[in-house]
Short mmCIF file of C-alpha atoms in Angstrom, two decimals:
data_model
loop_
_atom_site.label_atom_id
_atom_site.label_comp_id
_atom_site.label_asym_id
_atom_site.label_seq_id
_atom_site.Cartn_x
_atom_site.Cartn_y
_atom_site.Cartn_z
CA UNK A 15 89.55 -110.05 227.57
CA UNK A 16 88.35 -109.94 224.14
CA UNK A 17 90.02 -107.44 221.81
CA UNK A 18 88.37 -104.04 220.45
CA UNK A 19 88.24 -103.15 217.01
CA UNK A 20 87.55 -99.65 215.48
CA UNK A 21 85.87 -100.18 212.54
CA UNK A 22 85.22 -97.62 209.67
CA UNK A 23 82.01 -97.91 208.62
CA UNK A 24 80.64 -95.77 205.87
CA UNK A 25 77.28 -97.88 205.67
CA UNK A 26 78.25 -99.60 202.23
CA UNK A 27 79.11 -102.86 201.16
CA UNK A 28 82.56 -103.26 201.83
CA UNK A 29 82.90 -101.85 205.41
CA UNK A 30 79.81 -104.09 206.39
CA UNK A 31 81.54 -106.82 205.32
CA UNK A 32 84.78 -105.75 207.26
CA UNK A 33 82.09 -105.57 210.19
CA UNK A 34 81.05 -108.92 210.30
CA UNK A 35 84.67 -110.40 209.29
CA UNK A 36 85.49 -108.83 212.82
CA UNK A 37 82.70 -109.63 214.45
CA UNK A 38 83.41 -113.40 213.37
CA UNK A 39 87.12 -112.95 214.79
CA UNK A 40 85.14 -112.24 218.01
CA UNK A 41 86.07 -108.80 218.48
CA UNK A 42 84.33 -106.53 220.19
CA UNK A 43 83.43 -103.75 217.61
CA UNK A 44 83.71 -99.87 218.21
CA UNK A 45 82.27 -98.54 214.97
CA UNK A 46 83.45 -94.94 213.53
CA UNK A 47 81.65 -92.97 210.44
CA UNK A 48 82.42 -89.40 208.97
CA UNK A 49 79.92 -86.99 207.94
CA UNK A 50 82.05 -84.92 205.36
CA UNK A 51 79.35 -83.24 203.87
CA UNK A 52 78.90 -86.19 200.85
CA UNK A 53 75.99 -86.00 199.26
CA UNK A 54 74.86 -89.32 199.73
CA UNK A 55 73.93 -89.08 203.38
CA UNK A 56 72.04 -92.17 203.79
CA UNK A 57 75.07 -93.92 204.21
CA UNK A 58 75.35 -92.41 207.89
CA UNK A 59 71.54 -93.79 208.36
CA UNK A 60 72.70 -97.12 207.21
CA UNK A 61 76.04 -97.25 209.36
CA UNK A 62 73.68 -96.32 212.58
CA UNK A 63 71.52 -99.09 211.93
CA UNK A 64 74.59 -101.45 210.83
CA UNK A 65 76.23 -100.96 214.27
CA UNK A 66 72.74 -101.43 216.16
CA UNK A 67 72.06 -104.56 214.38
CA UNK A 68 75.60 -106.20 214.64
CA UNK A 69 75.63 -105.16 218.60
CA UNK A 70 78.63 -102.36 218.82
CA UNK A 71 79.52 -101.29 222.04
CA UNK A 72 79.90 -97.81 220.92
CA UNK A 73 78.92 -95.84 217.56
CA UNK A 74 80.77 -92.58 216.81
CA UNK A 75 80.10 -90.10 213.75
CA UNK A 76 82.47 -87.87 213.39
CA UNK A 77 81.75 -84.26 211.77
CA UNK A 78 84.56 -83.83 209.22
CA UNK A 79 85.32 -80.51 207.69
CA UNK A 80 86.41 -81.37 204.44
CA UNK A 81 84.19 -79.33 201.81
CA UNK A 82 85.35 -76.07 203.07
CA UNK A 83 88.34 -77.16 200.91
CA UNK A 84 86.56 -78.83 197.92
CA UNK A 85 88.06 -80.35 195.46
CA UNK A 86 85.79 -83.71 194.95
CA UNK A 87 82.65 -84.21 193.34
CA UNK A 88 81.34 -86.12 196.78
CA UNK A 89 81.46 -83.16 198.54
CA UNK A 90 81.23 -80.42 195.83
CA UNK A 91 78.70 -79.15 192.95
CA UNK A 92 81.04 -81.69 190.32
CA UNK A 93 78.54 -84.13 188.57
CA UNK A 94 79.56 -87.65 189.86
CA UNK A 95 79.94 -89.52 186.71
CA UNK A 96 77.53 -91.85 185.07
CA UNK A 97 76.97 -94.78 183.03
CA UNK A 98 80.84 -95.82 182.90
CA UNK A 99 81.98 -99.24 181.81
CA UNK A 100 84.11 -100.53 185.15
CA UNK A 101 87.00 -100.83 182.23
CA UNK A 102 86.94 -96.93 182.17
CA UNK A 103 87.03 -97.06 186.00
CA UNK A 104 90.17 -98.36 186.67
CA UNK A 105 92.01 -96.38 184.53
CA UNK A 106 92.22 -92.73 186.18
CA UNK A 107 91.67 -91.53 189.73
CA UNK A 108 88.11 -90.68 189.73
CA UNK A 109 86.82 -87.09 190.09
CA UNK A 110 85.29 -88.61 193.13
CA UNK A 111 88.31 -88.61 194.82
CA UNK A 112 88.30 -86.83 198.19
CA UNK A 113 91.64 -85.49 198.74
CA UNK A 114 93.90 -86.82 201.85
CA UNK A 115 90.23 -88.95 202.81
CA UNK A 116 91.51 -92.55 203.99
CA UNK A 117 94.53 -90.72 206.03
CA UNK A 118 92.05 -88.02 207.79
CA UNK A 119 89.87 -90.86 208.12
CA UNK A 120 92.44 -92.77 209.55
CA UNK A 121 93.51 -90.56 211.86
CA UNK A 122 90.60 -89.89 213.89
CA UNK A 123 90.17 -93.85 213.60
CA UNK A 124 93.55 -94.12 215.44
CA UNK A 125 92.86 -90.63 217.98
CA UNK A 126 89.93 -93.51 218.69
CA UNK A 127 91.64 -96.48 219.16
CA UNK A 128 94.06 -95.01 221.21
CA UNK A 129 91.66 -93.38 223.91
CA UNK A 130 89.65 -96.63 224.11
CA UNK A 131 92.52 -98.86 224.13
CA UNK A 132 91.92 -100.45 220.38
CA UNK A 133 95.26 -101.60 218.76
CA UNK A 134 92.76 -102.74 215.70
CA UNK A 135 91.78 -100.53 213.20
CA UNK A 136 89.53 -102.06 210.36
CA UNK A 137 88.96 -100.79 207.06
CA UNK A 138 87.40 -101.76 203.60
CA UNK A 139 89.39 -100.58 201.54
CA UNK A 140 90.20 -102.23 197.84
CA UNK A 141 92.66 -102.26 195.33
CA UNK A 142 91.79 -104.62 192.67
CA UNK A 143 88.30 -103.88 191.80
CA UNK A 144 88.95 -100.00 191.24
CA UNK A 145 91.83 -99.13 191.68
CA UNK A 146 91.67 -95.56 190.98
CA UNK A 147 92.36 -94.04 194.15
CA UNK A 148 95.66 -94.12 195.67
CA UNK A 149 94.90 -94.38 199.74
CA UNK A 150 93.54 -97.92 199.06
CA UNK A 151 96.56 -99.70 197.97
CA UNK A 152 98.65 -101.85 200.57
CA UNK A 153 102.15 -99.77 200.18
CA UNK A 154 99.81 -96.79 201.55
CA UNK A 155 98.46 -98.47 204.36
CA UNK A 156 101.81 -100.02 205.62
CA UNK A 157 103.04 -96.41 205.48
CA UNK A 158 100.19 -95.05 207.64
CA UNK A 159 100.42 -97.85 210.06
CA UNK A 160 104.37 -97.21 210.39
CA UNK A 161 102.72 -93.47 210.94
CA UNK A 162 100.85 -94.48 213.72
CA UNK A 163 103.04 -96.54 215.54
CA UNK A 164 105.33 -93.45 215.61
CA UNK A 165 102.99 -90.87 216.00
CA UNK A 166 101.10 -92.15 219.24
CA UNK A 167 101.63 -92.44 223.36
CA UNK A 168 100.58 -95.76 223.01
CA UNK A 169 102.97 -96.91 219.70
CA UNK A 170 105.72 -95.19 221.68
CA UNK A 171 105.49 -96.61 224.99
CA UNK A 172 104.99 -100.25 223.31
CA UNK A 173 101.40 -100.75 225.20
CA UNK A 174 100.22 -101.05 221.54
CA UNK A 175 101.12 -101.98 218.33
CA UNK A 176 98.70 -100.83 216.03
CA UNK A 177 97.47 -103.17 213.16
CA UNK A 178 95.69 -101.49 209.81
CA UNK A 179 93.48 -104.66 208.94
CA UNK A 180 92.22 -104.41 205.27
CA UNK A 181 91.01 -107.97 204.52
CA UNK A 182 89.47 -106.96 201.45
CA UNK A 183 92.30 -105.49 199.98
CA UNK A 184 93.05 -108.04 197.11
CA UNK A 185 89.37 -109.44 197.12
CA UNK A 186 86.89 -108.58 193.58
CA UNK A 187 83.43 -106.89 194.55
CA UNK A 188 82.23 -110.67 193.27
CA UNK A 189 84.25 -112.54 196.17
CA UNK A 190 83.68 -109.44 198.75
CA UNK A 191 79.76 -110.43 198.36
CA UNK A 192 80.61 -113.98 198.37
CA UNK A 193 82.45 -113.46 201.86
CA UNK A 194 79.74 -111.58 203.23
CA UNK A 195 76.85 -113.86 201.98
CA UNK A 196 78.28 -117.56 203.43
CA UNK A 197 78.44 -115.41 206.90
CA UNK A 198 75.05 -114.39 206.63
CA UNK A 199 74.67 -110.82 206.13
CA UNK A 200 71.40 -109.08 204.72
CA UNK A 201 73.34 -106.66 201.86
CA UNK A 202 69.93 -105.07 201.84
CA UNK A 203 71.27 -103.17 205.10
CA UNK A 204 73.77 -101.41 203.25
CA UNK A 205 74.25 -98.39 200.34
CA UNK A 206 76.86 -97.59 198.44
CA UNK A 207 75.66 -95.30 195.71
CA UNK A 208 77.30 -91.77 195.47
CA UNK A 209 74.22 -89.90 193.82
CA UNK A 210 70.82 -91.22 195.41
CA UNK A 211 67.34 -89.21 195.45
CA UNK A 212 65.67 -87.23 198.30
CA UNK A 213 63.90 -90.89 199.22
CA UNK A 214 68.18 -92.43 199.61
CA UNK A 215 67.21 -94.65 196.45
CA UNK A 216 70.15 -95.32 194.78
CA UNK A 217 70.94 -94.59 191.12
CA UNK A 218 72.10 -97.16 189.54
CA UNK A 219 73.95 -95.45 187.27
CA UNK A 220 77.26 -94.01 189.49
CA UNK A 221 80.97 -96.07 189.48
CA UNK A 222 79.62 -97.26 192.85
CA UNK A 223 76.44 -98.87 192.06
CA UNK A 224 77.73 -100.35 188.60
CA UNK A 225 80.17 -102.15 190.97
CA UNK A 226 78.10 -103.64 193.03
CA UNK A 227 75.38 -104.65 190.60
CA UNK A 228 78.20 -106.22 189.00
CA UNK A 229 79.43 -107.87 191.77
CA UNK A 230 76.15 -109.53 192.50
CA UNK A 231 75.84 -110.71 189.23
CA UNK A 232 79.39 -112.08 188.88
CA UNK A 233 78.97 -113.64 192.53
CA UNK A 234 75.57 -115.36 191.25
CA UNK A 235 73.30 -113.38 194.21
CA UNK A 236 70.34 -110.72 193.57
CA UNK A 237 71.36 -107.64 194.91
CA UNK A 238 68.67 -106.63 198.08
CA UNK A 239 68.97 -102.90 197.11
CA UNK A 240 66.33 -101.53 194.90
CA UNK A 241 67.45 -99.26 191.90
CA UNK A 242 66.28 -96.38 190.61
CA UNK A 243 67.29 -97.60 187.24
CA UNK A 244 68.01 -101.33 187.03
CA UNK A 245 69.09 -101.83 183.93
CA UNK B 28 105.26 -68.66 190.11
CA UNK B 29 105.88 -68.27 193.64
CA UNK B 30 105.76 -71.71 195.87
CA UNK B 31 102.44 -71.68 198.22
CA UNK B 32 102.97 -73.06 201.93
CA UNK B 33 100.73 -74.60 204.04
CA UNK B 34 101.48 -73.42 207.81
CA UNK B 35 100.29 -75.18 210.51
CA UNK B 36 99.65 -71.98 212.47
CA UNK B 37 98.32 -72.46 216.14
CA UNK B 38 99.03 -68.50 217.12
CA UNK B 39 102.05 -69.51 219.37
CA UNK B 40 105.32 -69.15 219.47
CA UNK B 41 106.77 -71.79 217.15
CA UNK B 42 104.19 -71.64 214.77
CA UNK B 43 104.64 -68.34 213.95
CA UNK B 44 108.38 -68.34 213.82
CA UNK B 45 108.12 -70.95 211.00
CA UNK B 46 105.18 -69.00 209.46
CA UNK B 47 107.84 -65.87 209.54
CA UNK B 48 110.64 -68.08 208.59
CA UNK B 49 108.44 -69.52 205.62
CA UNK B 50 107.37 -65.99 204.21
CA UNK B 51 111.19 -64.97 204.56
CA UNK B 52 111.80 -67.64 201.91
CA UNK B 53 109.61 -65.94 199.51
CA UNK B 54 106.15 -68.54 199.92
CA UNK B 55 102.84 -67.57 199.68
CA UNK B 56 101.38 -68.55 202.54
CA UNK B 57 97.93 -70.53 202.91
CA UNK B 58 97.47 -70.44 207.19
CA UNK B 59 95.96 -73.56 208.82
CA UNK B 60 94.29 -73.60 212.43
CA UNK B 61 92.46 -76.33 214.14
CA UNK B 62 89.12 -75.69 216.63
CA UNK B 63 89.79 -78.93 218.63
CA UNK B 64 87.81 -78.14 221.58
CA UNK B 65 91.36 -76.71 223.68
CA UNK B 66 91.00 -74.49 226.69
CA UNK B 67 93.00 -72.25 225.44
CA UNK B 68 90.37 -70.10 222.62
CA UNK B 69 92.93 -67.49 222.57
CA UNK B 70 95.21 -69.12 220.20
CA UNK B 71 92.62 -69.26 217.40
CA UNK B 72 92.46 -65.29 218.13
CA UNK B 73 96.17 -65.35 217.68
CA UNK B 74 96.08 -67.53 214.67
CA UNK B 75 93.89 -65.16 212.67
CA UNK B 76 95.46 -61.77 213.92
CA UNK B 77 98.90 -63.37 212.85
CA UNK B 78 97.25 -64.20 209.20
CA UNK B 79 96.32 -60.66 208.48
CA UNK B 80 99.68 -59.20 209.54
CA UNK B 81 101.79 -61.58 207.57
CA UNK B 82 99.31 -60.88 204.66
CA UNK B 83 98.39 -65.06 204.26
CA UNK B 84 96.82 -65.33 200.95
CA UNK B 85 93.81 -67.56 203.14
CA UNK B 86 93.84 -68.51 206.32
CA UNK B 87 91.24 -71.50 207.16
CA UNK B 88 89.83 -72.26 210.83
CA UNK B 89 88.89 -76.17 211.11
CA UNK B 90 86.81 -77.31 213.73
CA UNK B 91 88.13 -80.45 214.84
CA UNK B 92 86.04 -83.26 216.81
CA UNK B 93 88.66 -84.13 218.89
CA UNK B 94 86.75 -83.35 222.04
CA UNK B 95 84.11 -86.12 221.79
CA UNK B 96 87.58 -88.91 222.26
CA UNK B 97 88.82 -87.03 225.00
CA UNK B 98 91.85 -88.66 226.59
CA UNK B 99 93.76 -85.16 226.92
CA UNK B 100 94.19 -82.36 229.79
CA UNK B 101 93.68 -79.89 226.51
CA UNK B 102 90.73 -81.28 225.84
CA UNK B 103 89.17 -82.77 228.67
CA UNK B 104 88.43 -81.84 232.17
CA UNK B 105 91.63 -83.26 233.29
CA UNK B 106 93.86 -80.66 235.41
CA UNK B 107 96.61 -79.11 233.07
CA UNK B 108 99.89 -79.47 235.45
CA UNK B 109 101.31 -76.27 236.30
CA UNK B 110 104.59 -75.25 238.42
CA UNK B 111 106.63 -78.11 236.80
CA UNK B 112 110.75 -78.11 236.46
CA UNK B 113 111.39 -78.07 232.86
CA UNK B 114 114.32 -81.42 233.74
CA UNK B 115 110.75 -83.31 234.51
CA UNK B 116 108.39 -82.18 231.30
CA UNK B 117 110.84 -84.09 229.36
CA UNK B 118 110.86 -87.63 231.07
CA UNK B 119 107.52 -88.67 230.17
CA UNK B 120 104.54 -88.30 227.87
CA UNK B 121 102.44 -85.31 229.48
CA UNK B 122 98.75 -85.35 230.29
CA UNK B 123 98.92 -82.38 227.48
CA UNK B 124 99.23 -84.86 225.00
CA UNK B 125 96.12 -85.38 222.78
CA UNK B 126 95.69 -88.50 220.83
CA UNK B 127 97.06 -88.77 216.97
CA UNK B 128 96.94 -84.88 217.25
CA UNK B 129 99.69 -84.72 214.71
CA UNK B 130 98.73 -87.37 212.30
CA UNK B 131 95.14 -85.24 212.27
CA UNK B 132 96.12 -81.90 211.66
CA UNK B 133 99.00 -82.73 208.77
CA UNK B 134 95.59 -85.11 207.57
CA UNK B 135 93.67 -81.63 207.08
CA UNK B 136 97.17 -79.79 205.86
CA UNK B 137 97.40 -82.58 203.09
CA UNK B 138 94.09 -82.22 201.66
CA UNK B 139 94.70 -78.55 202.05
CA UNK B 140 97.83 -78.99 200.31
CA UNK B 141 96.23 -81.04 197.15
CA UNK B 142 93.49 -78.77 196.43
CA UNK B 143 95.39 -75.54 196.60
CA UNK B 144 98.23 -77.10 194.44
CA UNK B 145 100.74 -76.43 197.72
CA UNK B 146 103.25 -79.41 198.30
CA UNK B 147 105.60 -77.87 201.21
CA UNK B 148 103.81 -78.14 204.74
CA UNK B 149 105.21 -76.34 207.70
CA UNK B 150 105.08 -77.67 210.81
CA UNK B 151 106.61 -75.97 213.89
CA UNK B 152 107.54 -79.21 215.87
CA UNK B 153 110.50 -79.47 218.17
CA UNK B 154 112.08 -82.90 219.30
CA UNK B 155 114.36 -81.23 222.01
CA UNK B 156 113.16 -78.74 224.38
CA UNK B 157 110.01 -80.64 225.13
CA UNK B 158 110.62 -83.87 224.20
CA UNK B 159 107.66 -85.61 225.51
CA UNK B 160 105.03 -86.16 222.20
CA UNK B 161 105.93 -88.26 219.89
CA UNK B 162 104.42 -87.04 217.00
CA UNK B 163 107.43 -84.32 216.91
CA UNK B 164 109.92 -86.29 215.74
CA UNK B 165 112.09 -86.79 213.12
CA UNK B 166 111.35 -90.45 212.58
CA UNK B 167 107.62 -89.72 213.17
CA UNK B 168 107.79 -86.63 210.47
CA UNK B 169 109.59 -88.42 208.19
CA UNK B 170 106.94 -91.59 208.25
CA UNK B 171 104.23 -89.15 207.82
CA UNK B 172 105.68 -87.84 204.45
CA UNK B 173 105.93 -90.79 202.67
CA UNK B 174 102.26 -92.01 203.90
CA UNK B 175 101.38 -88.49 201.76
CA UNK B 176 103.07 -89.36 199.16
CA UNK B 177 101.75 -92.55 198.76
CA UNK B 178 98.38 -91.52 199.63
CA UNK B 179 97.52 -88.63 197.65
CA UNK B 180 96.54 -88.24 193.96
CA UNK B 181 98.78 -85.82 193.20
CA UNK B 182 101.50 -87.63 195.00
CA UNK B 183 100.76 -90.76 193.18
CA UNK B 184 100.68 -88.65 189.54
CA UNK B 185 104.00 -87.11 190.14
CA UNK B 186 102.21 -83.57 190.25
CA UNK B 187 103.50 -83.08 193.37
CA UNK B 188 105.96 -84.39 196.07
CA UNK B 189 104.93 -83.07 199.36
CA UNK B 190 107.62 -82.11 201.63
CA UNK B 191 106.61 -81.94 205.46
CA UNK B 192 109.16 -79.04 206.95
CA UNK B 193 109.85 -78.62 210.36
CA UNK B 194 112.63 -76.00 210.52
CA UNK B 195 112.83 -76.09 214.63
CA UNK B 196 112.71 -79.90 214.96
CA UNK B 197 116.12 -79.37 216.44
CA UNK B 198 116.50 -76.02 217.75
CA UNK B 199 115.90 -75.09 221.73
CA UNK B 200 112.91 -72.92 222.84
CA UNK B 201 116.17 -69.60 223.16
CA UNK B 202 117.61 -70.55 219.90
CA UNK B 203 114.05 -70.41 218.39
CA UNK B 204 113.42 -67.30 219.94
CA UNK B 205 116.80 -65.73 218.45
CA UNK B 206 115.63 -66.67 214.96
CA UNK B 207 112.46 -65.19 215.22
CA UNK B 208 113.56 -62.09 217.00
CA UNK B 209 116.44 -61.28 214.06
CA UNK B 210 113.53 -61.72 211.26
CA UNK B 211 111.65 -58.64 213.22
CA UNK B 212 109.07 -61.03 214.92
CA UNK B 213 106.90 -59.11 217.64
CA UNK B 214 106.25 -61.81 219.65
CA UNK B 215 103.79 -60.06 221.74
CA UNK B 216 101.33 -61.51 218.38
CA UNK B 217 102.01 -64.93 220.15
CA UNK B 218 100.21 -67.00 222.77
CA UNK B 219 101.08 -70.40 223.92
CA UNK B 220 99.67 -70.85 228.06
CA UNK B 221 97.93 -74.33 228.12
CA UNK B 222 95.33 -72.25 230.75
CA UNK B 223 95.16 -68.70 230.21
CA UNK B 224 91.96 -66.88 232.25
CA UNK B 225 88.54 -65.82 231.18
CA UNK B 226 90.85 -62.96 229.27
CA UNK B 227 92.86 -64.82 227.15
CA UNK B 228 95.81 -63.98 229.72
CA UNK B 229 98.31 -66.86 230.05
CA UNK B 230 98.84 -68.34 233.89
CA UNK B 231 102.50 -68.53 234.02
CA UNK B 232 102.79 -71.85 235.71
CA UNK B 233 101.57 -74.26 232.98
CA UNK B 234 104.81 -76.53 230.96
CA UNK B 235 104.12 -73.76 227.95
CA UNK B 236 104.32 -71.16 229.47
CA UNK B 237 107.22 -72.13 232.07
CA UNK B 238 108.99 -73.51 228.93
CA UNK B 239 108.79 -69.81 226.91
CA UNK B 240 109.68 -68.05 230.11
CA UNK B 241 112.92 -70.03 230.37
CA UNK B 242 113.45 -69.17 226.38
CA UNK B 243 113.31 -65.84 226.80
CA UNK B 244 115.54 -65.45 229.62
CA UNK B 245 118.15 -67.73 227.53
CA UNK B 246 117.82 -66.00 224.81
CA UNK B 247 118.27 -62.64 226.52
CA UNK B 248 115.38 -60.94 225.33
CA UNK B 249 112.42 -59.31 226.97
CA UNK B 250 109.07 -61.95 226.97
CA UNK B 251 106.10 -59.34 225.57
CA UNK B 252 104.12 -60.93 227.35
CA UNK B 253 101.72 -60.19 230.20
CA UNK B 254 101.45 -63.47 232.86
CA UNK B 255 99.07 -63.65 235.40
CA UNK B 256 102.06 -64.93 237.48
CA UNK B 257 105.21 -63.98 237.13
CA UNK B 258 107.80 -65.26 239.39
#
């Protein structure tokens, strides 16, 4: 029987690509998104269509109360910044730093994984290409998956051993695209900007869309996505 | 300045010995409950009444979407067991159990933690009287501290180095008890039936409530509590 995988899908560029690297494993793909009150909520339109169009058995969005406690500018009245050189980026964690997000994230991920009998949990995180925020770097994921191998019926009992796959951990938003583009996916299906219009345009301004137009560009592809500034 | 605490506060009896345990060491306290969808409403009741007489500085109610997984007899319309010998509770996982439940809620605490500026989390686990979930115990608590550490800004930044406590993680349900009962607890704030009726009164017969029954009587006190069964 073929294996499940949870996925994390947040409708942007990197979790699609974790998506179809899964898909291409042959896995058969249980897709999970939060709706933490971010601002930019055409993500969760993108990660429905995302999971229609690459067949997953299920689709689960998850309501996540996290702005009742603040504290980030994708879920509270903070500007997201703009116009930053991807130098400035890595240098600080980034006001748009949700706090305790990939371990909340990852919890309901494995709460899923264990009721549908997943011991694959996928997720697109990066360290190299911003490397501001610290529950994207590999020491943190080993320690979560250690967590959940203690922390569960199934770790316990040894009917699974759960795996925390990040295979775009060390990759550059250049070889991310690259990855994604030789197995065929349309990028134009996903969003990644933190600040788009009413209409779900994005920016083109935000950390986020700066590092994907940059990626395109360094990866020699035009970027799907229309801008609302392009330059 | 006085240290702020984040207490994992369901309303029932261990909870709210650590919660009275944590003010006696001269924290602030910041009160944490979780809406997952349980049977038992009463708690939440509990929770909040507890709160106000302990004077927390805030005391947050989550709503957790644990219900849509299922996979738990708290959750889901699986039969909670009642009328059980407390020698069996401990030889296997029980039905009770609901996936990751841990790993979520200390999720929440964390970003609780990092935007109030707390780093001490209290947890009112126990590894011996009901030995059965694994996310209560030492090995699992201790993984789940350094995946905070590791995964938080202001772990990362040195601001802060969280500390999960769990000050019954080795105590029995009577010894428990005695602690809370020196340090003036009125225990009749409690609540911890898996079932209670359309009331909020607890059954008697479920693994909680059999398990504080037998506490009291070891510990020699008088349960303030009213049980739809008795015997």
């Amino acid at each position: 029987m073929t294996k499940k995988a949870i996925i994390l899908l947040s409708g942007g560029l990197d979790s699609t690509t974790v998506l179809v690297l899964a898909k291409k494993q042959g896995y058969r793909l249980f897709t999970l998104s939060f709706d933490y009150g971010q601002r930019h909520r055409v993500e969760l339109e993108c990660a429905c269509r995302i999971s229609k169009v690459f067949d997953a058995e299920e689709h689960r969005e998850v309501k996540v109360d996290l702005k009742q406690f603040g504290g980030s500018a994708l879920t509270d009245s903070i500007d997201v910044p703009t116009h930053r050189s991807v130098a400035d980026m890595s240098h600080e964690i980034p006001v748009t730093y949700v706090p305790a997000r990939n371990t909340l994230f990852l919890s309901y991920a494995l709460a899923y994984a264990e009721v549908v009998g997943s011991e694959d949990l996928f997720l697109g995180v990066n360290a190299l290409d911003y490397s501001g925020y610290p529950d994207c770097r590999p020491e943190y994921i080993e320690a979560f998956e250690k967590t959940a191998n203690l922390g569960t019926k199934a770790g316990v009992e040894g009917r699974s051993r759960f795996t925390i796959h990040t295979p775009l951990i060390q990759m550059t938003k250049a070889q991310i695209i690259k990855q994604g583009m030789e197995l065929g996916l349309d990028y134009g299906l996903t969003h990644s900007c933190y600040n788009p219009n009413e209409e779900g345009m994005a920016c083109g301004v935000c950390d986020s869309c700066l590092l994907r137009k940059k990626g395109f560009q360094e990866a020699g592809f035009f970027d799907p996505l229309l801008y609302q500034v392009n330059s």
